[in-house]
PDB file of C-alpha atoms and ligand atoms in Angstrom:
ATOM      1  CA  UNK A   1      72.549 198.318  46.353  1.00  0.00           C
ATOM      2  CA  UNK A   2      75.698 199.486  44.906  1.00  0.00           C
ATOM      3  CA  UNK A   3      79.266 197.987  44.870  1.00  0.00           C
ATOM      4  CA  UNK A   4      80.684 196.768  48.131  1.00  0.00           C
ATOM      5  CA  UNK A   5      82.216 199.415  50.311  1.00  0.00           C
ATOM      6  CA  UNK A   6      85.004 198.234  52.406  1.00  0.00           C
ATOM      7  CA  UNK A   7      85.910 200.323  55.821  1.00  0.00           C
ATOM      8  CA  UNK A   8      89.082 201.079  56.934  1.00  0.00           C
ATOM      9  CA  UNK A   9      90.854 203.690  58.863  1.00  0.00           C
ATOM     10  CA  UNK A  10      91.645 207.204  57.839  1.00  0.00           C
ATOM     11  CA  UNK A  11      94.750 207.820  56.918  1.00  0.00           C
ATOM     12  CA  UNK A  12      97.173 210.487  55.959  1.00  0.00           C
ATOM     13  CA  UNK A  13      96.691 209.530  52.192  1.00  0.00           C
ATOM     14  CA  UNK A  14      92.861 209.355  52.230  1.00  0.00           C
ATOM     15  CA  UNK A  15      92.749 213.375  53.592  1.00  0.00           C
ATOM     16  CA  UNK A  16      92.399 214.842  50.038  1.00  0.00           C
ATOM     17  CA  UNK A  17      89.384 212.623  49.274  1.00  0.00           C
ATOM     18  CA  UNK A  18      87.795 212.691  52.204  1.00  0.00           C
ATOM     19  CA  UNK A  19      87.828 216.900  52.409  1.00  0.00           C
ATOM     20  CA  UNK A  20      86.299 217.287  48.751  1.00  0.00           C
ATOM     21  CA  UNK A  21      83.818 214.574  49.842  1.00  0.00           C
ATOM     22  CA  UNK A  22      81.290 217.251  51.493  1.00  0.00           C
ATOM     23  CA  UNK A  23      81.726 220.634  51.084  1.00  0.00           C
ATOM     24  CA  UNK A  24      79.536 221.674  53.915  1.00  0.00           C
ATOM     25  CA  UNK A  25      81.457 220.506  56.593  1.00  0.00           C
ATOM     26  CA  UNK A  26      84.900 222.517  56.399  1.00  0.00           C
ATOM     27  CA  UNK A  27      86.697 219.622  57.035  1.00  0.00           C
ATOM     28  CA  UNK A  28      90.924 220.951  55.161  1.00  0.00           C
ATOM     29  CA  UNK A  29      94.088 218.893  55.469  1.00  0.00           C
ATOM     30  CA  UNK A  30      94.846 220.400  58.429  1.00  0.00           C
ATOM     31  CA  UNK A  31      91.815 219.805  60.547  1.00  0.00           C
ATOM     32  CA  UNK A  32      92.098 216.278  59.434  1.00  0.00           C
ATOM     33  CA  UNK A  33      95.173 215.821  60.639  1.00  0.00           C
ATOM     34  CA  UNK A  34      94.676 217.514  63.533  1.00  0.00           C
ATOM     35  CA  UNK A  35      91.286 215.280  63.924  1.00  0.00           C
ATOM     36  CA  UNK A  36      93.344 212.221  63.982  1.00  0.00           C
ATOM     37  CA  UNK A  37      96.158 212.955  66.044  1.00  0.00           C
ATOM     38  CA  UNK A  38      93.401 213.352  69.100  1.00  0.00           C
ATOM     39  CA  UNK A  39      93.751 210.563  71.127  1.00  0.00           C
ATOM     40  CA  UNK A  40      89.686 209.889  71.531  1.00  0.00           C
ATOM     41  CA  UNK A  41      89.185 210.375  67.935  1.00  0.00           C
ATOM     42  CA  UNK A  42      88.399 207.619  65.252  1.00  0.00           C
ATOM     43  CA  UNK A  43      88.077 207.945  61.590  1.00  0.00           C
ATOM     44  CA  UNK A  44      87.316 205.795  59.164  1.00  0.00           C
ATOM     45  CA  UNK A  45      86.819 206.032  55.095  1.00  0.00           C
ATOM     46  CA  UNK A  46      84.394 203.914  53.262  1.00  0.00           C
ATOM     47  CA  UNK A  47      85.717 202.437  49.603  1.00  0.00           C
ATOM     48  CA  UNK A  48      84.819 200.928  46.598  1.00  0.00           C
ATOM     49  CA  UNK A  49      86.982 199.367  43.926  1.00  0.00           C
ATOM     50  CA  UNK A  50      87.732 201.732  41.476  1.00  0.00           C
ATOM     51  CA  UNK A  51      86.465 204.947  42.907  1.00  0.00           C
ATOM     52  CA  UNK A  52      88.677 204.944  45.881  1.00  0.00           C
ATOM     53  CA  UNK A  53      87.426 206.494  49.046  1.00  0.00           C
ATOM     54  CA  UNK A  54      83.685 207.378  48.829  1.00  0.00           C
ATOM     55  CA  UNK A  55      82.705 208.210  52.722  1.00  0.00           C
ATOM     56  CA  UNK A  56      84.066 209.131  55.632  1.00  0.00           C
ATOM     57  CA  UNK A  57      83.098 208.884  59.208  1.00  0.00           C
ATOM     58  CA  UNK A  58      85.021 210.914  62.428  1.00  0.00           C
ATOM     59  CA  UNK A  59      83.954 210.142  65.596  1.00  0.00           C
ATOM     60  CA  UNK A  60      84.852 211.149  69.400  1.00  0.00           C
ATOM     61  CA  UNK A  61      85.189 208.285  72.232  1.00  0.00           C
ATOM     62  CA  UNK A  62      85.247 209.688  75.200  1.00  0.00           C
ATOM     63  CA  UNK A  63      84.578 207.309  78.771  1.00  0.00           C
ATOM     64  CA  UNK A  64      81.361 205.554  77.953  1.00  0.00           C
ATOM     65  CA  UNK A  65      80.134 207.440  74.991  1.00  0.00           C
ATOM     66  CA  UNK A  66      81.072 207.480  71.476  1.00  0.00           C
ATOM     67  CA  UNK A  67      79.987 210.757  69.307  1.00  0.00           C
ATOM     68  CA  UNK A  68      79.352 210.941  65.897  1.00  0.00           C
ATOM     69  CA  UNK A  69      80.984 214.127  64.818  1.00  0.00           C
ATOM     70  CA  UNK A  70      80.380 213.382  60.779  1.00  0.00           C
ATOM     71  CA  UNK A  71      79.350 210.858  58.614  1.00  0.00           C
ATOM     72  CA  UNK A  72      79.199 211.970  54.745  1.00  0.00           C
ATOM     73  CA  UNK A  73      78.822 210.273  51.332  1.00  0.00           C
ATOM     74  CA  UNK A  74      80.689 211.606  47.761  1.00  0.00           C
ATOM     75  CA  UNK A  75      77.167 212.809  46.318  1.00  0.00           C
ATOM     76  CA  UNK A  76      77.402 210.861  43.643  1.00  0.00           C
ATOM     77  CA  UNK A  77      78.086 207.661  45.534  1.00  0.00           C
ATOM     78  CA  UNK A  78      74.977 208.069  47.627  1.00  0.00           C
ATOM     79  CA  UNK A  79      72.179 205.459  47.858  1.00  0.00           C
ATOM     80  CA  UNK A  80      74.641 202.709  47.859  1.00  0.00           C
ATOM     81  CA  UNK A  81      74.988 201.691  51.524  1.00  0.00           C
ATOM     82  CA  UNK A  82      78.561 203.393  52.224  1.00  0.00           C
ATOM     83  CA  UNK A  83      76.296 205.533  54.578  1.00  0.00           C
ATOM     84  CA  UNK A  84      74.815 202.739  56.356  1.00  0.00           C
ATOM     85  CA  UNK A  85      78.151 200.869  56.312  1.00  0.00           C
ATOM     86  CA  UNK A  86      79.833 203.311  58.352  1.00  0.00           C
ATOM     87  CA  UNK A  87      77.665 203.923  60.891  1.00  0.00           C
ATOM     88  CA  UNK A  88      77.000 199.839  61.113  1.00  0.00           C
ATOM     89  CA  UNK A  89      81.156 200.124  61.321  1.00  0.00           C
ATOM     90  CA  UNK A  90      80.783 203.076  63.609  1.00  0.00           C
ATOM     91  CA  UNK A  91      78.433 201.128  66.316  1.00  0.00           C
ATOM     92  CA  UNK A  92      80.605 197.995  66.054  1.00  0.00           C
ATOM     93  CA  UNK A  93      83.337 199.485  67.506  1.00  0.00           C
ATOM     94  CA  UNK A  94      81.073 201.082  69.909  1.00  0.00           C
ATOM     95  CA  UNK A  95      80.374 197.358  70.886  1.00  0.00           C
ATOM     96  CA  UNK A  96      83.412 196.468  71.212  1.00  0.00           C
ATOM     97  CA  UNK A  97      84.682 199.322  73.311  1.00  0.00           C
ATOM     98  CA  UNK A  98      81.667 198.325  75.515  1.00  0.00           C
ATOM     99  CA  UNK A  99      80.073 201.619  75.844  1.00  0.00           C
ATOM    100  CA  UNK A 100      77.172 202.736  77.053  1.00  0.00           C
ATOM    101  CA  UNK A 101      75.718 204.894  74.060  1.00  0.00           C
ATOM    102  CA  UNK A 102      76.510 206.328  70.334  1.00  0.00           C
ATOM    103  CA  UNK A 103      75.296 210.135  70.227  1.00  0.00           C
ATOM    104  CA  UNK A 104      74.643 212.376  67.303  1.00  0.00           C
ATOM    105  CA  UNK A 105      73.545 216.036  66.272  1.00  0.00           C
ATOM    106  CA  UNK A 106      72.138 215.963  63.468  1.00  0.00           C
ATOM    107  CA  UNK A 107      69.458 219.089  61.264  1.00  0.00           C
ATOM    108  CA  UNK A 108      66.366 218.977  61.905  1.00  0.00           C
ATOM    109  CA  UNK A 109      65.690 218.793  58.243  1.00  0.00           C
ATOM    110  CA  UNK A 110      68.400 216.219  57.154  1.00  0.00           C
ATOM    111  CA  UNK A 111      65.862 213.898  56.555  1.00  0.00           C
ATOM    112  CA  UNK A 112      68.549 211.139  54.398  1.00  0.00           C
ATOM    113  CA  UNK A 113      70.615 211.210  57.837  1.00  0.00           C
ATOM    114  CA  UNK A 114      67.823 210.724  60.241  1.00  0.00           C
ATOM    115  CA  UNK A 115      66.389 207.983  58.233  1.00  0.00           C
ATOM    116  CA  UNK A 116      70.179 206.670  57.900  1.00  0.00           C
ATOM    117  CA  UNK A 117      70.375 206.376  61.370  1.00  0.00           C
ATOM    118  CA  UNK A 118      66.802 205.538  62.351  1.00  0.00           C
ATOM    119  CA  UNK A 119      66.966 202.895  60.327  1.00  0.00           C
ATOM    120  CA  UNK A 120      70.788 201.797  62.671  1.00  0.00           C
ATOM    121  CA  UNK A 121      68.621 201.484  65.761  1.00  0.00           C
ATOM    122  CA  UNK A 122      69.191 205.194  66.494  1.00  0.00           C
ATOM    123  CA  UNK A 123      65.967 207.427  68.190  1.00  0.00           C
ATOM    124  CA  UNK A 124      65.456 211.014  68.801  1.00  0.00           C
ATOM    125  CA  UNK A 125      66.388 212.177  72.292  1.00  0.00           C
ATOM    126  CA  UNK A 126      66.436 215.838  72.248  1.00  0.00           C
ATOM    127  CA  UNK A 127      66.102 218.658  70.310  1.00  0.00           C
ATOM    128  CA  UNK A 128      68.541 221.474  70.473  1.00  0.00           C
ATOM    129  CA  UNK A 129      66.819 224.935  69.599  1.00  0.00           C
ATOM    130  CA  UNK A 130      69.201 227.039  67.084  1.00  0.00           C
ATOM    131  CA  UNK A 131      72.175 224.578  67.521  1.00  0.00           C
ATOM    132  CA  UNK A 132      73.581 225.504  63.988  1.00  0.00           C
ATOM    133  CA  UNK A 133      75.321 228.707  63.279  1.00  0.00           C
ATOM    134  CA  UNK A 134      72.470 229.261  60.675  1.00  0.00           C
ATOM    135  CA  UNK A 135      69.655 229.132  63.405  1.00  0.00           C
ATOM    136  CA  UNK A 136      68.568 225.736  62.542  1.00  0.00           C
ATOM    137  CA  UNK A 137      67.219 222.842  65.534  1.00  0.00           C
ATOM    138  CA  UNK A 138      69.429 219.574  65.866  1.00  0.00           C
ATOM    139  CA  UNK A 139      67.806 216.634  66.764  1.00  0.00           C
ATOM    140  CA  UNK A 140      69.803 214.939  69.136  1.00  0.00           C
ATOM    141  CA  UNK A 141      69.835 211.024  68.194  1.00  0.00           C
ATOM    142  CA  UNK A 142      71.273 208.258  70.444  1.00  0.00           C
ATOM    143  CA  UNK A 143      71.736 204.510  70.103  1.00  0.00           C
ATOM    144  CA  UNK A 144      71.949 203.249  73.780  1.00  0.00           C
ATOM    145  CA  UNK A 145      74.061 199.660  74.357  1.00  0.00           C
ATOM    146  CA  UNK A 146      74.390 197.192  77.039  1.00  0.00           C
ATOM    147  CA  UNK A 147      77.985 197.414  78.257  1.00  0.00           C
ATOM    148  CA  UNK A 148      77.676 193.577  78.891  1.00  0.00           C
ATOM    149  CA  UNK A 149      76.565 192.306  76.238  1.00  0.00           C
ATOM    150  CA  UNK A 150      76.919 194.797  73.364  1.00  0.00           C
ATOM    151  CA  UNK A 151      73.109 194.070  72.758  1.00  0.00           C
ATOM    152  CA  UNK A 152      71.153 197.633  71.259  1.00  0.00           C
ATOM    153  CA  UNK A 153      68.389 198.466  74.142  1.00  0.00           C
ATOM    154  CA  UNK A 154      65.137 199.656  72.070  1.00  0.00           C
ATOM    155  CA  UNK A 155      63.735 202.530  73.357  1.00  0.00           C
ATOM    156  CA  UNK A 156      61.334 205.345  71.873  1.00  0.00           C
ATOM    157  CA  UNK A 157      61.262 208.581  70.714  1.00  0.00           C
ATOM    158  CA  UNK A 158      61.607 211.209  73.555  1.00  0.00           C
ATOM    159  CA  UNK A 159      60.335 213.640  71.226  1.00  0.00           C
ATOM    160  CA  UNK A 160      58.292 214.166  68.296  1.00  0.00           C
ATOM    161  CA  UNK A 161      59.810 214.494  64.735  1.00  0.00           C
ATOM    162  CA  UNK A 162      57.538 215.876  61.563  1.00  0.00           C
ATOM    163  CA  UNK A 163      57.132 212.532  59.644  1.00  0.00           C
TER     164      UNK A 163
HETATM  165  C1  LIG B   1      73.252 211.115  55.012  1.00  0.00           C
HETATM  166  C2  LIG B   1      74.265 210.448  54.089  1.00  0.00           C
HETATM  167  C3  LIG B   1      75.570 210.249  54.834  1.00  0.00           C
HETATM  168  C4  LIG B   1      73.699 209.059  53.676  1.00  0.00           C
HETATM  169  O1  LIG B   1      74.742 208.375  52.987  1.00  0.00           O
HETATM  170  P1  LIG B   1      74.420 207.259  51.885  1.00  0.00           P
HETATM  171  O2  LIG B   1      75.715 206.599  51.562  1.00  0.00           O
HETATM  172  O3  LIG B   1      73.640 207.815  50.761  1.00  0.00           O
HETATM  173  O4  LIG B   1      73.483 206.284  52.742  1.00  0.00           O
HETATM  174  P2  LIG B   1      73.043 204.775  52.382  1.00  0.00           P
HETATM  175  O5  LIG B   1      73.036 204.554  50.905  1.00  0.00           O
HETATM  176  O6  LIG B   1      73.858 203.847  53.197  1.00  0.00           O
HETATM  177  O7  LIG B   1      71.542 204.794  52.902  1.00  0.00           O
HETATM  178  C5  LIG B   1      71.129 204.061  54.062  1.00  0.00           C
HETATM  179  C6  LIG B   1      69.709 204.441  54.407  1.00  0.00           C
HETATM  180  O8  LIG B   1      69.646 205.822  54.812  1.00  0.00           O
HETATM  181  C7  LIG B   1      68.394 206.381  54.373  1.00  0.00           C
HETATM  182  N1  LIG B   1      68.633 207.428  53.375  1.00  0.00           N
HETATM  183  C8  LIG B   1      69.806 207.754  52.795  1.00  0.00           C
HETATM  184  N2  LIG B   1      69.638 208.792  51.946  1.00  0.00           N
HETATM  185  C9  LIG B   1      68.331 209.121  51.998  1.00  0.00           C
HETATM  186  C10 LIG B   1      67.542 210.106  51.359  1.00  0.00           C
HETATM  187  N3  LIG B   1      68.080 210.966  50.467  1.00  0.00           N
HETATM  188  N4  LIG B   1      66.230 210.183  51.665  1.00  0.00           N
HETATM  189  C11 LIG B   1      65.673 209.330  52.548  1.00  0.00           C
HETATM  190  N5  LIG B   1      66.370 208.349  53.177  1.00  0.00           N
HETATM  191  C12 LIG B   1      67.681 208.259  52.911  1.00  0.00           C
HETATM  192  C13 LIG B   1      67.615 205.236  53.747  1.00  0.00           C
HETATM  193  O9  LIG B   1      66.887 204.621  54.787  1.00  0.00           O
HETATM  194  C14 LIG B   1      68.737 204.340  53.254  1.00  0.00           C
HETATM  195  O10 LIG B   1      68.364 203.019  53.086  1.00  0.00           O
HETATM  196  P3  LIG B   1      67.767 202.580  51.639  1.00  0.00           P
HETATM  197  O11 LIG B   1      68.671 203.133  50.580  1.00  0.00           O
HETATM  198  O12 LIG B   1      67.772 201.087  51.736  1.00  0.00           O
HETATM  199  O13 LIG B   1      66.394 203.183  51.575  1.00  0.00           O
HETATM  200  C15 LIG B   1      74.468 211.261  52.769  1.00  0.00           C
HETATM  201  O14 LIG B   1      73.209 211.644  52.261  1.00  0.00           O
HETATM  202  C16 LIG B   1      75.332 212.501  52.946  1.00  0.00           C
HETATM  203  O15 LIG B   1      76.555 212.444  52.826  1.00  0.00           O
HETATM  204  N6  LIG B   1      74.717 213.662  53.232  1.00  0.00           N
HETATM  205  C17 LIG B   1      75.472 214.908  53.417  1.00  0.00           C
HETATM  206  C18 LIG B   1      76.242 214.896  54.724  1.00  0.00           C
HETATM  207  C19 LIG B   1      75.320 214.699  55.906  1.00  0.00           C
HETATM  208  O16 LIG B   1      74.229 215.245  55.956  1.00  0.00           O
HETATM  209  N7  LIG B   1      75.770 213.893  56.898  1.00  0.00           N
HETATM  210  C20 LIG B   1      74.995 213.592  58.086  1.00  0.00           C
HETATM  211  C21 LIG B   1      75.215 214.583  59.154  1.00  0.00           C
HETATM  212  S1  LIG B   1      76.286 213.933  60.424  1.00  0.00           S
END
């Protein structure tokens, strides 16, 4: 385990960072701010002393659901638990929002992300066939909560995943 990574939300300052963070997801200045200024969105940064904003997490909450739109790591900040801290953060505030489920996308061959959120409580629900631009499946991953209590309801796969 690496240095502590404290969460906190995005903000305007943290947009630079967070869009050289991973490359692969397009995220510019602009569609950051335009991310946060959408009323159901949430985004938060991960940081650790000295390196300054490591991860980032954007999310959708809309009614009952919250969706996890991206969760990333600096590459060279990965293996630390900022990963794992932001989805942890990510499903607390699902929690506390009371809703009924966190939902993901994610490639069928991002194996560090489907163990990353696996090992959250997370289990495959779905896959969608050719669901990237690319061609490749998503697996569709889902975390469903009691309302009431905030409890995690364990469930199993609905489908089967290569191991
Ligand atoms: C997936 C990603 C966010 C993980 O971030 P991270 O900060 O390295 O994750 P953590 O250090 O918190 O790891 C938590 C757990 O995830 C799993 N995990 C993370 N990386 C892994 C890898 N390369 N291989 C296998 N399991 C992995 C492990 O179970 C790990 O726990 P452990 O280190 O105790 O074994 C990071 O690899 C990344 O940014 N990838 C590119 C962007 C991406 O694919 N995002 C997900 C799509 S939404």
């Amino acid at each position: 385990m690496g240095a502590p990574v404290r969460i906190d939300a995005m903000n305007e300052g943290d947009f630079a960072a967070v869009a050289s963070i991973d490359p692969d997801a397009k995220l510019g200045l602009d569609q950051l701010r335009d991310e946060r200024a959408r009323p159901w969105s949430r985004l938060w940064v991960g940081r650790e002393d000295g390196e300054g904003v490591v991860a980032f997490a954007i999310v959708w909450h809309v009614a009952d659901e919250v969706h996890v739109l991206n969760v990333a790591t600096r590459a060279d900040r990965r293996r630390r638990g900022a990963g794992r801290a932001l989805v942890d953060a990510v499903v607390c505030y699902g929690r506390e929002q009371r809703v009924s489920r966190v939902l993901l996308e994610v490639r069928r061959s991002n194996r560090a992300a489907i163990a990353l959120y696996r090992g959250a409580g997370f289990r495959a629900t779905g896959i969608r066939s050719r669901y990237y631009p690319d061609d490749e499946d998503a697996v569709e991953m889902a975390l469903e909560l009691d309302p009431d209590t905030g409890q995690s309801l364990p469930r199993t796969d609905d489908v089967q995943l290569e191991s």
